[in-house]
Coordinates of C-alpha atoms in Angstrom, one line a residue:
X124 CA 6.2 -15.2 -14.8
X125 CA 7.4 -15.5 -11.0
X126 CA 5.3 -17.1 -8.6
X127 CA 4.9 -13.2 -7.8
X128 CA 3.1 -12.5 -10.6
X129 CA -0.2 -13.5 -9.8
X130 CA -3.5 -12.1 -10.9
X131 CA -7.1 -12.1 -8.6
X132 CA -10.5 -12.0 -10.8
X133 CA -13.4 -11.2 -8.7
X134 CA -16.7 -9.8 -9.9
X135 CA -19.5 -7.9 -7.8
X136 CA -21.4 -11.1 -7.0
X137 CA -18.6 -13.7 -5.7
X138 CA -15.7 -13.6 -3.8
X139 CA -12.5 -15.3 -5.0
X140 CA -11.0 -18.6 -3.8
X141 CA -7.8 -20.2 -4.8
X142 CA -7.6 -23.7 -4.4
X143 CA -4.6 -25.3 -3.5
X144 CA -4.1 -28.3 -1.9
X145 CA -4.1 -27.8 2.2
X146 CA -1.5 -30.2 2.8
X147 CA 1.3 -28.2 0.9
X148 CA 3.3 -26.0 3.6
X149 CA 5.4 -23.4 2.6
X150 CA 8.4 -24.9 2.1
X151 CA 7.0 -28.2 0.4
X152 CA 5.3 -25.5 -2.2
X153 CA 8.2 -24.0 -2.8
X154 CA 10.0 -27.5 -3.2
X155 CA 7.3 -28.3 -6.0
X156 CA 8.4 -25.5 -7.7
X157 CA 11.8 -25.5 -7.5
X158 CA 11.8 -29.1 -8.5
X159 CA 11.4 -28.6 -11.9
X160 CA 7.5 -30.2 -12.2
X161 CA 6.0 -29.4 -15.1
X162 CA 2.6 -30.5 -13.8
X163 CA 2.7 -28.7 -10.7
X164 CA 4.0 -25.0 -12.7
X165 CA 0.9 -25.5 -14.6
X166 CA -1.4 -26.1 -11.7
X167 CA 0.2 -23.3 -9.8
X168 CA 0.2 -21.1 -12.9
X169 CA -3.7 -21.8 -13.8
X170 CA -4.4 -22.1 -10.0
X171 CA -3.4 -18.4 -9.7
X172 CA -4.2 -16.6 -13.2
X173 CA -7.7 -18.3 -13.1
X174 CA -9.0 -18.4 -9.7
X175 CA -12.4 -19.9 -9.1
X176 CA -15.4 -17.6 -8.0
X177 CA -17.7 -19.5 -5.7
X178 CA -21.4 -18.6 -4.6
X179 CA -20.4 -16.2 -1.7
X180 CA -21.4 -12.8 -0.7
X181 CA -18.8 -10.2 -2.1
X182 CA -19.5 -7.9 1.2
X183 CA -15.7 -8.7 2.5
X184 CA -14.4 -9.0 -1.4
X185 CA -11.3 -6.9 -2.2
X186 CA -12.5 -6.1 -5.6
X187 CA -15.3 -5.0 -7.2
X188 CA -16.6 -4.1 -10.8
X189 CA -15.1 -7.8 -12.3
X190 CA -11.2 -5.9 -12.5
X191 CA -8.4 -7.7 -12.7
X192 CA -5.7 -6.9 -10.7
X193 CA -1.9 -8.0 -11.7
X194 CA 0.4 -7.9 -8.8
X195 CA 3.7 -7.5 -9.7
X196 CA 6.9 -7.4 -7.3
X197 CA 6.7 -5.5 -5.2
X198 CA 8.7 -2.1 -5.6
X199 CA 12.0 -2.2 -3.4
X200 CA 12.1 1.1 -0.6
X201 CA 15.2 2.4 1.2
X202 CA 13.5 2.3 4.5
X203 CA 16.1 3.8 6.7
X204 CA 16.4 6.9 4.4
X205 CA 12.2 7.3 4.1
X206 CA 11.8 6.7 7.8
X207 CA 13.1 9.9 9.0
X208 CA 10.2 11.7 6.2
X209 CA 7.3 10.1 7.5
X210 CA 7.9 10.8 11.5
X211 CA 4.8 12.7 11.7
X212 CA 2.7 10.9 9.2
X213 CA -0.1 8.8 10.2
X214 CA -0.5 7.0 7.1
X215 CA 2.5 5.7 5.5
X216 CA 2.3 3.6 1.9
X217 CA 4.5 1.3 0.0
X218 CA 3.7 0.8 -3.8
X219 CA 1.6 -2.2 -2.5
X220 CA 0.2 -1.5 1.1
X221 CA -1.1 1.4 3.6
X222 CA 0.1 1.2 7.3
X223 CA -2.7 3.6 10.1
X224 CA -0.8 3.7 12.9
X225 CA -4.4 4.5 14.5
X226 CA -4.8 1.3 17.1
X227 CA -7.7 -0.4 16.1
X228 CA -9.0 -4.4 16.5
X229 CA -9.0 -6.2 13.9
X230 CA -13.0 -5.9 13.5
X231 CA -12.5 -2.0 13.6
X232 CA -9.7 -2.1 10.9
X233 CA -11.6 -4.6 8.6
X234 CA -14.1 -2.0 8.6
X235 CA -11.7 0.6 8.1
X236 CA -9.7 -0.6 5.2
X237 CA -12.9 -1.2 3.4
X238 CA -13.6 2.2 3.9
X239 CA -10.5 3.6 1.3
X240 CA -11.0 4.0 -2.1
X241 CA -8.3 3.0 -4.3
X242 CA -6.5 5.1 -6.0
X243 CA -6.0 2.7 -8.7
X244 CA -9.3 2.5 -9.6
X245 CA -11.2 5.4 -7.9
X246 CA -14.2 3.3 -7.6
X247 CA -13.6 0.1 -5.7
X248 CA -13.4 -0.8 -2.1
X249 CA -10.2 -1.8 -0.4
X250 CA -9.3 -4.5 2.0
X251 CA -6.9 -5.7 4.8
X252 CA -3.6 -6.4 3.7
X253 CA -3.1 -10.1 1.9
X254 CA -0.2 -12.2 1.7
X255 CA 0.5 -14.3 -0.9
X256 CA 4.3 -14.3 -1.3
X257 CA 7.5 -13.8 0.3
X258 CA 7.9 -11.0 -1.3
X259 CA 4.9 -9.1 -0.1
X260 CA 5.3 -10.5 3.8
X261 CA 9.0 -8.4 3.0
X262 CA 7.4 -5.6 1.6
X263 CA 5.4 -5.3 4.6
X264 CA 8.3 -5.5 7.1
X265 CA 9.6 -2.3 4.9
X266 CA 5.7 -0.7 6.0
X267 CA 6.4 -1.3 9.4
X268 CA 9.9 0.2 9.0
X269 CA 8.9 3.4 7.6
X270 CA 6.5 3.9 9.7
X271 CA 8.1 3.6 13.1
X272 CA 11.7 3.2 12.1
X273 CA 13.9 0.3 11.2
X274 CA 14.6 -1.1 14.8
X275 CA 12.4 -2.7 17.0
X276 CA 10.3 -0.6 19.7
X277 CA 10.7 -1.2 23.0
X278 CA 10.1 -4.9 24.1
X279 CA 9.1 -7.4 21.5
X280 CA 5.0 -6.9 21.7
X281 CA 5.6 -3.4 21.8
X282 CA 2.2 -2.4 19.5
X283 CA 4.5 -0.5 17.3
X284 CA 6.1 -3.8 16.2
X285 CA 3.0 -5.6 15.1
X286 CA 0.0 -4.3 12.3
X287 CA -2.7 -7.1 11.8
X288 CA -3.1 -8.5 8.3
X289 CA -6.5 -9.5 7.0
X290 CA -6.1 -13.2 7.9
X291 CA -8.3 -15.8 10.5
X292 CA -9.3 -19.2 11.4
X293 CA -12.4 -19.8 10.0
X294 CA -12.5 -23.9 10.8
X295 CA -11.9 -25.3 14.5
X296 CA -11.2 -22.3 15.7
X297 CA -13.6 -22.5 19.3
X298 CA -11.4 -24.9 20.9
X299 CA -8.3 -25.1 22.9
X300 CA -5.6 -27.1 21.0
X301 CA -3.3 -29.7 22.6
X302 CA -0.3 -28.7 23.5
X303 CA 1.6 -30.6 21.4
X304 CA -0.3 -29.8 18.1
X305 CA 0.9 -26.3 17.6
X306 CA 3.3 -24.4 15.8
X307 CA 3.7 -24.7 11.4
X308 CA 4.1 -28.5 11.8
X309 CA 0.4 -28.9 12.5
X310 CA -1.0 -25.5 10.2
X311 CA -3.7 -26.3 8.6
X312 CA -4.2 -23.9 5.7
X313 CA -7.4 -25.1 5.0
X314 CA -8.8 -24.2 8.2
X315 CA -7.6 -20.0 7.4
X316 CA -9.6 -17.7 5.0
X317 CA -8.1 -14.4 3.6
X318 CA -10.5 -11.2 3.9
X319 CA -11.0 -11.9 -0.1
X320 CA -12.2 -15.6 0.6
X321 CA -9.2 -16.8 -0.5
X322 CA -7.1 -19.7 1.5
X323 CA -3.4 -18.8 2.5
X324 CA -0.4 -20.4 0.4
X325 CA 2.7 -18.8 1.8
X326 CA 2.8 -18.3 5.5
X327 CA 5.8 -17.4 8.5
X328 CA 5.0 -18.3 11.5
X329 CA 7.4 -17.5 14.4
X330 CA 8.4 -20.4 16.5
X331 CA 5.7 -22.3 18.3
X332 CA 2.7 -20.5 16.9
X333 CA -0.1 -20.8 15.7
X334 CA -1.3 -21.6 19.1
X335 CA -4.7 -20.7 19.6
X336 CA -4.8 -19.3 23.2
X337 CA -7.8 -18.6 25.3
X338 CA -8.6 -15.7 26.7
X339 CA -9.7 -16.7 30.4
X340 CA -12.1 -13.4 30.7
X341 CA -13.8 -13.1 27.5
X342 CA -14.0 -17.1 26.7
X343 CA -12.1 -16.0 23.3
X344 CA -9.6 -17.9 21.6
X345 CA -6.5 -16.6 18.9
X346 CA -8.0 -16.8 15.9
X347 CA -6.5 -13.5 13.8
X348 CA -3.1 -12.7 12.2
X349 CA -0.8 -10.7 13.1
X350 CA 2.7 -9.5 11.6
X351 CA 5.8 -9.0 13.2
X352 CA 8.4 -6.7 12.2
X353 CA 10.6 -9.3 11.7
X354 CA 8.2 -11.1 9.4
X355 CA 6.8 -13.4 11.3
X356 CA 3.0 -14.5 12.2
X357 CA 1.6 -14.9 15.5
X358 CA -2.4 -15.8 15.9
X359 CA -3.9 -13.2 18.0
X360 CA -7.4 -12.4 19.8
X361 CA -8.9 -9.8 17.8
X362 CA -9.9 -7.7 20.1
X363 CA -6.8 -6.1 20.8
X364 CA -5.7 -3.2 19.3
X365 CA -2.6 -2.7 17.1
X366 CA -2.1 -1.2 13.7
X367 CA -2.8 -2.0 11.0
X368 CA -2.4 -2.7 7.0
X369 CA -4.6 -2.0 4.3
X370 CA -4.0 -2.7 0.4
X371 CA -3.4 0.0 -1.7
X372 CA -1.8 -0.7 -5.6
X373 CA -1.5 2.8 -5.8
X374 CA 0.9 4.9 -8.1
X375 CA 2.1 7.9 -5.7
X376 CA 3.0 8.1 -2.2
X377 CA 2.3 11.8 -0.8
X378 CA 5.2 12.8 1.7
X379 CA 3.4 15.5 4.0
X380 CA 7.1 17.0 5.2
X381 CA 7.4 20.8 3.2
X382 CA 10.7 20.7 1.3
X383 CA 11.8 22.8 -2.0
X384 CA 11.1 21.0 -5.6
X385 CA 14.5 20.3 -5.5
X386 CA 14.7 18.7 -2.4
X387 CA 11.7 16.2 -3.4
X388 CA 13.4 15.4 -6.6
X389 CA 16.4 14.0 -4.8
X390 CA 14.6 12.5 -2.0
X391 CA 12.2 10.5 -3.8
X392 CA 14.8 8.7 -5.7
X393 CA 16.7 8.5 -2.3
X394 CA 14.4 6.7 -1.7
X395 CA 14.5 4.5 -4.4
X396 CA 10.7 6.2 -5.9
X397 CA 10.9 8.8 -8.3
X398 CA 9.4 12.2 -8.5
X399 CA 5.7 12.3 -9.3
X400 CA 4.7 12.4 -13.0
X401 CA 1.1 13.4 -14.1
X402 CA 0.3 12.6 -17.9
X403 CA -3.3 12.2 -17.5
X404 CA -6.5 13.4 -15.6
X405 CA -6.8 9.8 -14.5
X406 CA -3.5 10.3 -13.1
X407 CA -4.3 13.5 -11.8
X408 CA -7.3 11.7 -9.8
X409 CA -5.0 9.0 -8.7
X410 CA -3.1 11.7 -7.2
X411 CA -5.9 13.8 -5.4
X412 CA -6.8 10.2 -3.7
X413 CA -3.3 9.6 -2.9
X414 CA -3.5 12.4 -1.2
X415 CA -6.4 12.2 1.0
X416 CA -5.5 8.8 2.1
X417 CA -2.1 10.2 3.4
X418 CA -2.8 13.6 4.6
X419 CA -6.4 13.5 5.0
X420 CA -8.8 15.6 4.0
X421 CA -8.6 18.7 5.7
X422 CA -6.9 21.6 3.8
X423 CA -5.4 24.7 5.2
X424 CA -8.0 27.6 5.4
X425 CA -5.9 30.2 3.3
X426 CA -5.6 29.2 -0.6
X427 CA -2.1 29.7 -0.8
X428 CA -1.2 27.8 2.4
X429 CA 1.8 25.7 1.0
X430 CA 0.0 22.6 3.0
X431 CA -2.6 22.8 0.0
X432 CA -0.1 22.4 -2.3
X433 CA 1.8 19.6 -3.1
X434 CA 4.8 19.3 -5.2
X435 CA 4.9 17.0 -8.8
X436 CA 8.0 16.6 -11.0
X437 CA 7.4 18.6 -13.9
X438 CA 9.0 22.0 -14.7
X439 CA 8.9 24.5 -17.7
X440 CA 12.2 24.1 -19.9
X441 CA 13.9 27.3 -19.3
X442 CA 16.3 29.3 -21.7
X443 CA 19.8 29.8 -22.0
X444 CA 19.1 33.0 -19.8
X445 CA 16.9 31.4 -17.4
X446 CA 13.3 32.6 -19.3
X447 CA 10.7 30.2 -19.3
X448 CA 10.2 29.1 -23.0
X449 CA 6.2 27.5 -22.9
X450 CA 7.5 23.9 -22.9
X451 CA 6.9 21.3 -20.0
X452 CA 8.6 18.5 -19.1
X453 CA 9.1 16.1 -15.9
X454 CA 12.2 16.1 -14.3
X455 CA 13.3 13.0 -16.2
X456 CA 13.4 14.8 -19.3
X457 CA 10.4 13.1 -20.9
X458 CA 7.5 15.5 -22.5
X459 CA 4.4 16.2 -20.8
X460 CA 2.2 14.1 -22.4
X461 CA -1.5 15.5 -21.2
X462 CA -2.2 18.4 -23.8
X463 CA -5.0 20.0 -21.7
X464 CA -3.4 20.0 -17.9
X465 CA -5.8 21.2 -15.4
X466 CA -4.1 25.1 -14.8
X467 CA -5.5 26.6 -11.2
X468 CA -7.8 29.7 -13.5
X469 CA -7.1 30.7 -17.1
X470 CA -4.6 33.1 -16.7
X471 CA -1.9 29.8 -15.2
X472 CA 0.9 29.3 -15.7
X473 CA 1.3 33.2 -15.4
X474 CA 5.4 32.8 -15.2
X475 CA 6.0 35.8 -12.3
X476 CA 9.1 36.6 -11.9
X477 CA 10.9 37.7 -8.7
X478 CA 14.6 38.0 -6.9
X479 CA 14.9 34.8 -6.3
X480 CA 14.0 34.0 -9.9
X481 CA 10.6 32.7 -12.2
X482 CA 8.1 30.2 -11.3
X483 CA 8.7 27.5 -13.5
X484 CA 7.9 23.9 -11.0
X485 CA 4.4 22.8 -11.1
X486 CA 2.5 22.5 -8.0
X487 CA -0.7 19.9 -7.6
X488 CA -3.7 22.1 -5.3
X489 CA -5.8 19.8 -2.4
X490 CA -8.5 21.9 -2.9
X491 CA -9.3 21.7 -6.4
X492 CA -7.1 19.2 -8.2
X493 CA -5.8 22.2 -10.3
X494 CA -2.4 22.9 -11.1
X495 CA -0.2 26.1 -10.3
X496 CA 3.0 27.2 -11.6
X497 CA 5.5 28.3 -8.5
X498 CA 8.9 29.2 -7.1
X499 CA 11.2 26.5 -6.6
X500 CA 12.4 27.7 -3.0
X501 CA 8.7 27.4 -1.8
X502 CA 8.4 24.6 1.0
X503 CA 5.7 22.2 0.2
X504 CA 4.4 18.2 0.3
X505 CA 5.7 16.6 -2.5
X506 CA 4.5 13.6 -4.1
X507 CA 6.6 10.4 -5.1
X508 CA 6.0 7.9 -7.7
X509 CA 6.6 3.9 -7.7
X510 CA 8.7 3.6 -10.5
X511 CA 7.7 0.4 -11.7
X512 CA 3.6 -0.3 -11.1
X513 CA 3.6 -2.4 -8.2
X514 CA -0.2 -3.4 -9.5
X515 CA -1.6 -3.0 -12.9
X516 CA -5.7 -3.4 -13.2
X517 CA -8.0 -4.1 -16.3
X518 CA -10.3 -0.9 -15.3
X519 CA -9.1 1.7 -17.7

């Protein structure tokens, strides 16, 4: 199990708290467990696997409904190549986080991330983005990257290079600090409180920071996080306005640019995803949330608007002389495991045939969850699918 691999109880009534010991920076944490301690892999094992609930509102909790949420590692992106899909998308995803590149302050996007329902569960609230890792502050830098490109914008506190991360001072944090006391050497981490309760035991703060400024007209001082696209923290006041990261633990990341089935085949696994597979009508619902939280809501006024439909990756096997033959797999070649898919009316898949050859690629509908059979050369959305889960949950 890699220090990665960590798992977050919390039940309707507490939030969660890990407790680690606040004088352990970054790098001596990561020296304990390198070194070989058999003690301190315990601690750190039980510490994470285990975390202790303590009598506190649940209001700002991550979790609900006592799940248990598994995080693996996080699900390596080709950002460069995904970039140039998501130009006109104002929600971008990784298998682990949302990006809005709506401005909001941090108060605003608290609000807002508790707001989406995950897809993984379909029933609990969601939460700022956490850091916990290395691994996760990277996969975040790959958020930022796909959703303004892979180079910096502009000059360095260009909005577009920052998204606030569910992270503030909760201790000491109404007073100017001495000018030699800040930067990492003199972080506290007992002093800072994740959105989940939770106190912070991995951190990157660029050079100098925290610092804990004051603003001279509001009387405010730096007290929230903020990520860089080069991975590193800076404290910030939260009223400003910046974009920001939610978590998400979802399955599929909906691509709103219209392409041919084909098309999305190759460019989800360009991306280093693959094509969407639906083997379930919880998976089906995982989808239709996907879906909202990426395009929106809104849905073209004709039915067969191809902006209502949105391309999976399962076809009918066709014969040797290109005639559908009843049988449905994904494009991987596995079987289609849900034996009553939800057809769009009784008479689906109806199999028309026309010039340019027989509908025979399935296509998922945003109005109705329903699914139609269509012509590969149609341009449509197409859904991707993390191929390893970059969360697993104890809900189903």
């Amino acid at each position: 199990m890699s220090v990665s691999d960590v798992r977050y109880n919390v039940n309707t009534n507490h939030t969660t708290e890990l407790k680690y010991t606040p004088a352990l920076t970054k790098r001596s944490l990561t020296k304990h467990y390198n070194s070989g301690g058999m003690v301190f892999k315990i601690f750190l094992f039980f510490s994470m696997v285990f975390a202790r609930s303590v009598g506190q509102n649940t209001e700002d909790g991550v979790y609900g409904e006592d799940a248990t949420f598994i995080l693996n590692q996080p699900v390596a992106i080709n950002a460069r190549k995904m970039s140039k899909a998501l130009n006109e998308q104002g929600v971008v995803a990784t298998c682990r986080y949302l990006l809005y590149k709506t401005y909001l302050d941090w108060y605003g996007a608290k609000d807002s991330c508790r707001n989406v329902t995950l897809p993984m569960t379909l029933k609990t609230r969601g939460s700022m983005a956490t850091v916990k890792t290395e691994a996760e502050n990277k996969d975040l830098v790959t958020l930022m990257k796909l959703a303004y490109g892979v180079k910096y914008v502009g000059k360095k506190y260009d909005r577009r290079n920052w998204v606030w991360l569910g992270m503030e001072k909760v201790i000491n944090n109404d007073k100017k600090l001495p000018k030699k006391q800040v930067g990492e050497k003199f972080f506290n981490s007992s002093e800072w409180r994740w959105v989940d309760g939770s106190e912070p035991v991995w951190w990157n703060w660029q050079k100098k920071m925290p610092d804990q400024e004051i603003d001279k007209k509001t009387k405010l001082f730096q007290d929230k996080v903020s990520l860089s696209k080069r991975g590193t923290w800076d404290d910030s006041f939260g009223f400003k306005v910046m974009p920001y990261a939610c978590n998400y633990c979802g399955k599929y990341i909906v691509i709103k640019k219209h392409v041919r089935w084909e098309q999305a085949r190759k460019m989800c696994e360009s991306f280093g995803l693959t094509m969407a597979k639906i083997n379930s009508k919880e998976d089906n619902n995982e989808l239709d949330m996907a879906a909202k939280i990426m395009m929106g809501e809104e849905v073209g006024q004709k039915r067969w608007n191809n902006t209502n439909w949105i391309w999976i990756g399962t076809r009918e096997v066709m014969d040797e002389n290109g005639i559908g033959t009843g049988v449905w797999k994904h494009h991987d070649g596995t079987p289609l495991l849900w034996e009553t898919p939800g057809w769009d009316f009784k008479r689906q898949p109806d199999n028309w045939v026309r010039k340019r050859g027989e509908q025979q690629a399935v296509a998922f509908s945003r109005i109705n969850k329903k699914w139609d059979d269509s012509f590969l050369h149609k341009k449509r959305p197409f859904a991707c699918m993390c191929p390893e889960e970059a969360c697993s949950t104890n809900i189903y």
